[in-house]
Tab-separated table of C-alpha atoms in Angstrom:
chain	number	residue	atom	x	y	z
A	96	MET	CA	75.541	122.391	98.621
A	97	THR	CA	79.268	121.918	98.718
A	98	GLY	CA	82.187	121.703	101.109
A	99	PRO	CA	83.712	125.040	100.071
A	100	ALA	CA	80.940	126.800	101.899
A	101	VAL	CA	82.694	127.209	105.219
A	102	LEU	CA	86.167	127.524	106.753
A	103	ALA	CA	87.459	130.459	108.780
A	104	HIS	CA	91.206	130.465	109.191
A	105	GLY	CA	92.377	133.124	111.549
A	106	GLY	CA	95.865	134.443	111.113
A	107	HIS	CA	96.678	133.199	107.642
A	108	ALA	CA	95.831	136.408	105.808
A	109	ALA	CA	99.061	138.055	106.817
A	110	GLU	CA	101.289	135.260	105.557
A	111	GLY	CA	103.150	136.045	102.365
A	112	PRO	CA	102.524	138.856	99.837
A	113	GLY	CA	98.867	139.762	99.383
A	114	TRP	CA	99.127	139.390	95.607
A	115	LEU	CA	100.657	135.891	95.682
A	116	PRO	CA	97.333	133.926	95.762
A	117	LEU	CA	96.170	135.906	92.738
A	118	PHE	CA	99.022	134.635	90.556
A	119	PRO	CA	97.506	131.197	89.755
A	120	VAL	CA	94.183	132.902	88.912
A	121	VAL	CA	95.915	135.225	86.467
A	122	VAL	CA	97.646	132.223	84.907
A	123	LEU	CA	94.313	130.405	84.493
A	124	ALA	CA	92.745	133.420	82.810
A	125	GLY	CA	95.754	134.102	80.583
A	126	VAL	CA	96.229	130.514	79.346
A	127	TYR	CA	92.536	130.225	78.519
A	128	LEU	CA	92.548	133.509	76.588
A	129	LEU	CA	95.609	132.422	74.587
A	130	ALA	CA	93.909	129.153	73.717
A	131	ALA	CA	90.704	130.927	72.719
A	132	VAL	CA	92.640	133.248	70.409
A	133	ARG	CA	94.489	130.285	68.944
A	134	ASP	CA	91.284	128.476	68.033
A	135	GLN	CA	91.065	129.031	64.282
A	136	ARG	CA	87.436	128.011	64.076
A	137	GLY	CA	86.388	130.784	66.409
A	138	TRP	CA	85.745	130.138	70.078
A	139	ASP	CA	82.356	131.014	71.579
A	140	HIS	CA	82.670	134.336	73.413
A	141	ARG	CA	80.045	133.264	75.913
A	142	ARG	CA	82.337	130.465	77.044
A	143	THR	CA	85.174	132.934	77.452
A	144	ALA	CA	82.959	135.244	79.495
A	145	ALA	CA	81.916	132.376	81.764
A	146	TRP	CA	85.536	131.333	82.367
A	147	LEU	CA	86.627	134.906	83.107
A	148	ALA	CA	83.689	135.354	85.472
A	149	GLY	CA	84.794	132.219	87.329
A	150	CYS	CA	88.371	133.542	87.499
A	151	ALA	CA	87.075	136.911	88.786
A	152	LEU	CA	85.172	135.166	91.593
A	153	LEU	CA	88.298	133.200	92.463
A	154	ALA	CA	90.289	136.437	92.565
A	155	VAL	CA	87.794	138.003	94.955
A	156	ALA	CA	87.871	134.895	97.133
A	157	VAL	CA	91.651	134.655	97.482
A	158	GLY	CA	92.272	138.396	97.271
A	159	PRO	CA	90.106	140.856	99.272
A	160	LEU	CA	88.197	138.212	101.191
A	161	GLY	CA	91.371	136.237	101.791
A	162	GLN	CA	92.799	139.153	103.773
A	163	LEU	CA	90.147	138.769	106.462
A	164	SER	CA	91.576	136.916	109.432
A	165	ASP	CA	89.077	136.992	112.301
A	166	ASP	CA	85.536	137.113	110.951
A	167	PRO	CA	83.814	133.797	110.136
A	168	ARG	CA	81.281	135.665	108.000
A	169	GLY	CA	83.997	136.991	105.705
A	170	HIS	CA	85.509	133.554	105.368
A	171	MET	CA	82.101	132.084	104.704
A	172	ALA	CA	81.638	134.500	101.790
A	173	GLN	CA	85.154	133.611	100.608
A	174	HIS	CA	84.410	129.929	100.430
A	175	LEU	CA	80.976	130.314	98.925
A	176	LEU	CA	82.767	131.971	96.020
A	177	LEU	CA	85.704	129.591	96.009
A	178	GLY	CA	83.831	126.294	96.020
A	179	MET	CA	80.311	126.934	94.774
A	180	LEU	CA	80.074	129.919	92.437
A	181	ALA	CA	83.506	130.124	90.810
A	182	PRO	CA	83.531	126.435	89.764
A	183	LEU	CA	80.259	126.872	87.930
A	184	GLY	CA	81.725	129.684	85.814
A	185	LEU	CA	84.854	127.672	85.124
A	186	VAL	CA	82.838	124.606	84.134
A	187	LEU	CA	80.613	126.602	81.776
A	188	GLY	CA	83.793	127.871	80.099
A	189	ALA	CA	84.248	124.340	78.654
A	190	PRO	CA	88.031	124.252	79.047
A	191	VAL	CA	88.362	120.602	78.004
A	192	THR	CA	86.550	121.279	74.723
A	193	LEU	CA	88.836	124.235	74.082
A	194	LEU	CA	91.897	122.109	74.867
A	195	LEU	CA	90.774	119.453	72.358
A	196	ARG	CA	90.286	122.091	69.672
A	197	VAL	CA	93.733	123.694	69.933
A	198	SER	CA	96.002	120.882	71.098
A	199	PRO	CA	98.040	118.443	68.912
A	200	PRO	CA	96.768	114.894	68.298
A	201	SER	CA	98.950	113.372	71.026
A	202	VAL	CA	97.382	115.640	73.657
A	203	ARG	CA	93.892	114.930	72.325
A	204	ARG	CA	94.489	111.178	72.559
A	205	ALA	CA	95.802	111.464	76.115
A	206	THR	CA	92.843	113.643	77.094
A	207	GLY	CA	90.454	111.144	75.569
A	208	ARG	CA	92.029	108.276	77.521
A	209	LEU	CA	91.727	110.305	80.724
A	210	LEU	CA	88.070	111.111	80.059
A	211	ARG	CA	87.329	107.402	79.491
A	212	SER	CA	89.262	106.194	82.551
A	213	ARG	CA	87.430	104.372	85.309
A	214	ALA	CA	89.001	106.546	87.994
A	215	LEU	CA	87.676	109.779	86.488
A	216	HIS	CA	84.334	108.154	85.813
A	217	LEU	CA	84.080	107.289	89.508
A	218	LEU	CA	85.261	110.673	90.776
A	219	ALA	CA	83.066	112.640	88.352
A	220	HIS	CA	79.914	110.659	89.019
A	221	PRO	CA	77.336	113.072	90.466
A	222	VAL	CA	76.838	110.996	93.621
A	223	THR	CA	80.574	110.721	94.290
A	224	ALA	CA	81.113	114.422	93.643
A	225	ALA	CA	78.215	115.302	95.955
A	226	LEU	CA	79.768	113.180	98.711
A	227	LEU	CA	83.147	114.820	98.203
A	228	THR	CA	81.697	118.320	98.510
A	229	THR	CA	79.065	117.945	101.189
A	230	GLY	CA	81.040	115.265	102.993
A	231	GLY	CA	84.099	117.480	103.011
A	232	LEU	CA	82.067	120.242	104.597
A	233	ALA	CA	80.745	117.908	107.293
A	234	LEU	CA	84.260	116.646	107.996
A	235	VAL	CA	85.497	120.189	108.543
A	236	LEU	CA	82.560	121.287	110.694
A	237	LEU	CA	82.166	118.219	112.855
A	238	THR	CA	85.802	117.333	113.613
A	239	PRO	CA	88.869	119.226	114.927
A	240	LEU	CA	90.093	119.591	111.329
A	241	TYR	CA	88.822	123.177	111.306
A	242	ALA	CA	90.891	124.151	114.329
A	243	ARG	CA	93.972	122.383	113.002
A	244	ALA	CA	93.730	124.166	109.682
A	245	GLU	CA	93.826	127.483	111.576
A	246	GLN	CA	97.279	126.571	112.864
A	247	GLN	CA	98.712	124.765	109.812
A	248	PRO	CA	98.978	126.835	106.615
A	249	ALA	CA	99.736	123.774	104.470
A	250	LEU	CA	96.508	122.103	105.582
A	251	HIS	CA	94.659	125.392	105.071
A	252	HIS	CA	95.720	125.596	101.434
A	253	ALA	CA	95.199	121.906	100.847
A	254	LEU	CA	91.598	122.267	101.982
A	255	HIS	CA	91.145	125.211	99.624
A	256	LEU	CA	92.361	123.097	96.733
A	257	HIS	CA	90.074	120.248	97.724
A	258	TYR	CA	87.084	122.599	97.912
A	259	LEU	CA	87.796	124.057	94.489
A	260	ALA	CA	88.436	120.659	92.875
A	261	ALA	CA	85.367	119.061	94.488
A	262	GLY	CA	83.181	121.979	93.530
A	263	TYR	CA	84.437	121.814	89.933
A	264	LEU	CA	83.826	118.071	89.721
A	265	PHE	CA	80.314	118.479	91.094
A	266	ALA	CA	79.406	121.257	88.687
A	267	TRP	CA	80.978	119.373	85.760
A	268	SER	CA	79.155	116.136	86.606
A	269	LEU	CA	75.821	117.968	86.615
A	270	ALA	CA	75.990	120.696	83.988
A	271	GLY	CA	79.348	120.544	82.265
A	272	PRO	CA	79.255	121.177	78.498
A	273	ASP	CA	82.594	119.385	78.114
A	274	PRO	CA	82.598	115.761	76.904
A	275	ALA	CA	81.999	113.281	79.694
A	276	PRO	CA	81.746	109.659	78.562
A	277	ARG	CA	79.210	107.554	80.477
A	278	ARG	CA	77.647	110.583	82.190
A	279	PRO	CA	74.489	109.498	84.052
A	280	GLY	CA	71.069	110.597	82.886
A	281	LEU	CA	69.118	113.632	83.927
A	282	ALA	CA	67.239	111.866	86.745
A	283	VAL	CA	70.488	110.815	88.493
A	284	ARG	CA	71.937	114.311	88.210
A	285	ILE	CA	68.807	115.941	89.570
A	286	GLY	CA	68.777	113.474	92.461
A	287	ALA	CA	72.412	114.225	93.263
A	288	LEU	CA	71.736	117.972	93.231
A	289	ILE	CA	68.713	117.605	95.524
A	290	GLY	CA	70.644	115.355	97.903
A	291	ALA	CA	73.633	117.707	98.058
A	292	ALA	CA	71.365	120.733	98.580
A	293	ALA	CA	69.553	118.956	101.400
A	294	GLY	CA	72.810	117.965	103.086
A	295	HIS	CA	74.160	121.498	102.767
A	296	SER	CA	70.998	122.960	104.331
A	297	VAL	CA	71.014	120.496	107.215
A	298	LEU	CA	74.672	121.256	108.006
A	299	ALA	CA	74.016	124.990	107.915
A	300	LYS	CA	71.107	124.618	110.358
A	301	TYR	CA	73.164	122.329	112.583
A	302	LEU	CA	75.990	124.844	112.710
A	303	TYR	CA	73.502	127.587	113.589
A	304	ALA	CA	71.988	125.531	116.394
A	305	HIS	CA	75.362	124.452	117.838
A	306	ALA	CA	77.453	127.570	117.254
A	307	GLU	CA	78.663	127.422	120.856
A	308	THR	CA	80.474	124.114	120.267
A	309	LEU	CA	81.021	123.823	116.508
A	310	PRO	CA	83.490	123.607	114.956
A	311	PRO	CA	85.153	121.672	117.785
A	312	GLY	CA	88.633	122.442	119.083
A	313	LEU	CA	88.501	126.235	118.903
A	314	THR	CA	89.827	128.074	121.967
A	315	ASP	CA	88.388	131.470	120.981
A	316	ARG	CA	85.000	131.616	119.312
A	317	ASP	CA	82.185	134.100	118.772
A	318	PRO	CA	78.924	132.108	118.610
A	319	GLU	CA	76.980	135.004	117.116
A	320	ALA	CA	79.483	135.401	114.314
A	321	PHE	CA	79.239	131.686	113.538
A	322	ARG	CA	75.442	131.920	113.565
A	323	SER	CA	75.637	134.733	111.011
A	324	ALA	CA	78.098	132.663	108.976
A	325	ALA	CA	75.673	129.739	109.065
A	326	GLN	CA	72.898	131.952	107.770
A	327	LEU	CA	75.127	133.156	104.947
A	328	MET	CA	76.007	129.529	104.194
A	329	TYR	CA	72.323	128.598	104.093
A	330	TYR	CA	71.028	131.385	101.865
A	331	GLY	CA	74.174	131.719	99.772
A	332	GLY	CA	74.077	127.984	99.159
A	333	ASP	CA	70.468	128.271	98.003
A	334	LEU	CA	71.508	130.867	95.415
A	335	ALA	CA	74.415	128.746	94.174
A	336	GLU	CA	72.206	125.649	93.943
A	337	LEU	CA	69.569	127.590	91.989
A	338	LEU	CA	72.192	128.745	89.492
A	339	LEU	CA	73.500	125.216	89.201
A	340	ALA	CA	69.988	123.878	88.549
A	341	VAL	CA	69.471	126.484	85.815
A	342	ALA	CA	72.774	125.498	84.234
A	343	LEU	CA	71.856	121.832	84.482
A	344	PHE	CA	68.566	122.199	82.640
A	345	ALA	CA	70.011	124.650	80.130
A	346	THR	CA	72.870	122.278	79.273
A	347	TRP	CA	70.485	119.343	79.036
A	348	TYR	CA	68.064	121.247	76.795
A	349	THR	CA	70.712	122.508	74.394
A	350	ARG	CA	72.691	119.264	74.190
A	351	PRO	CA	73.111	117.836	70.683
A	352	ARG	CA	70.259	115.493	69.816
A	353	ARG	CA	71.113	112.281	68.048
A	354	SER	CA	69.102	111.696	64.954
A	355	ARG	CA	66.478	109.085	65.589
A	356	PRO	CA	65.271	106.664	62.912
A	357	ARG	CA	61.740	107.329	61.750
A	358	PRO	CA	59.253	104.740	62.980
A	359	VAL	CA	58.547	101.905	60.600
A	360	ARG	CA	54.889	101.302	59.932
A	361	LEU	CA	53.446	98.027	58.667
A	362	ILE	CA	50.723	98.587	56.106
A	363	LYS	CA	48.745	95.623	54.846
A	364	THR	CA	47.603	96.017	51.278
A	365	PHE	CA	44.440	94.637	49.814
A	366	ALA	CA	44.806	95.642	46.199
A	367	SER	CA	44.062	92.121	45.073
A	368	PRO	CA	42.494	89.070	46.715
A	369	LYS	CA	45.638	87.175	45.863
A	370	ASP	CA	47.959	89.863	47.263
A	371	ASP	CA	48.370	89.176	50.971
A	372	SER	CA	51.792	90.810	51.275
A	373	VAL	CA	52.937	93.228	53.923
A	374	THR	CA	54.722	96.330	52.699
A	375	ARG	CA	57.255	98.170	54.890
A	376	THR	CA	57.221	101.902	54.506
A	377	SER	CA	59.149	104.478	56.415
C-alpha cells in the first residue's frame, strides 16, 4: 500500500550506537504517557495501548531489524513495520485529541488553525496521501534513488522520515479518530485505499518479475533475495491494508452522529367543511 514497504540499505546498520535510533521512539512513548496521565478527565486506555503498540513496532523496525545490513528481506520487514503498521497504531492513539485536551488555550488555537489550513487539507487528503506513499515507493524502486541511499546516510534517514510521515498521513486521512476538518466522505476514502492497495500490489509484482534489474544502479544484487522481499512486500502489504480497512470502517461506524431533525409531515384535516387548513406536526 505505502512507500515504506521497501528499502534495503546495506552498510548503515553499523553506523552510530545501536540504541541511538530508539531514543526518539522512547521520547514519543514517554511524552504521550505524560499527557495521558495529565488528562484530568481520564484518557481512554485503548488509545494509549494503540499508541504504545505503534511505538513498539517502530522500536522493532529501527532496532533489531535496523541492524541488518545485507538482506533485502530483513529490510523489507523493517519498512513494512515502519511505514504501514506502526503509523496505524500511532494514528489510532489520537495524539491530536490528547494534545487538545491537555494543552493551554494558545496551543489549542494554534492547533486548530493548523488543522484548518489549506496546506494540511491538501497533504492529508486521502488521494494526496496515497500518491505520497505509493508514489514514494515507485520512485525508490524505479530510479537510482535506492542505490544512492545505500551510500548516503543522510538520504537514508530522510527517506525513513518520509515513509513514516506519509504512512501516518495516509492512515490519518482514512481512519484517524482525531479531528480533521473537511475530511472527504467514506466513498472517497475507500477509493483511495483500493487505489493505493492496487498500486502497491502492482509494484510488488513488478519487482518480483524484474528482480535482476530493479532497483537500478546496484552493483551487487541477489535476485532471489529481492524476489523473496517482493513476496513479503505483497503479502505483508495485504495484511496492513486489511487492518487499515477494518480501522476505517470501525472509525466510520463509531463516529459521533449529528442529531437529525425529525421529518415534518403535512396532515390535512377535515374536521369541518369550512376548515381547509393544513396543520404541521413533527
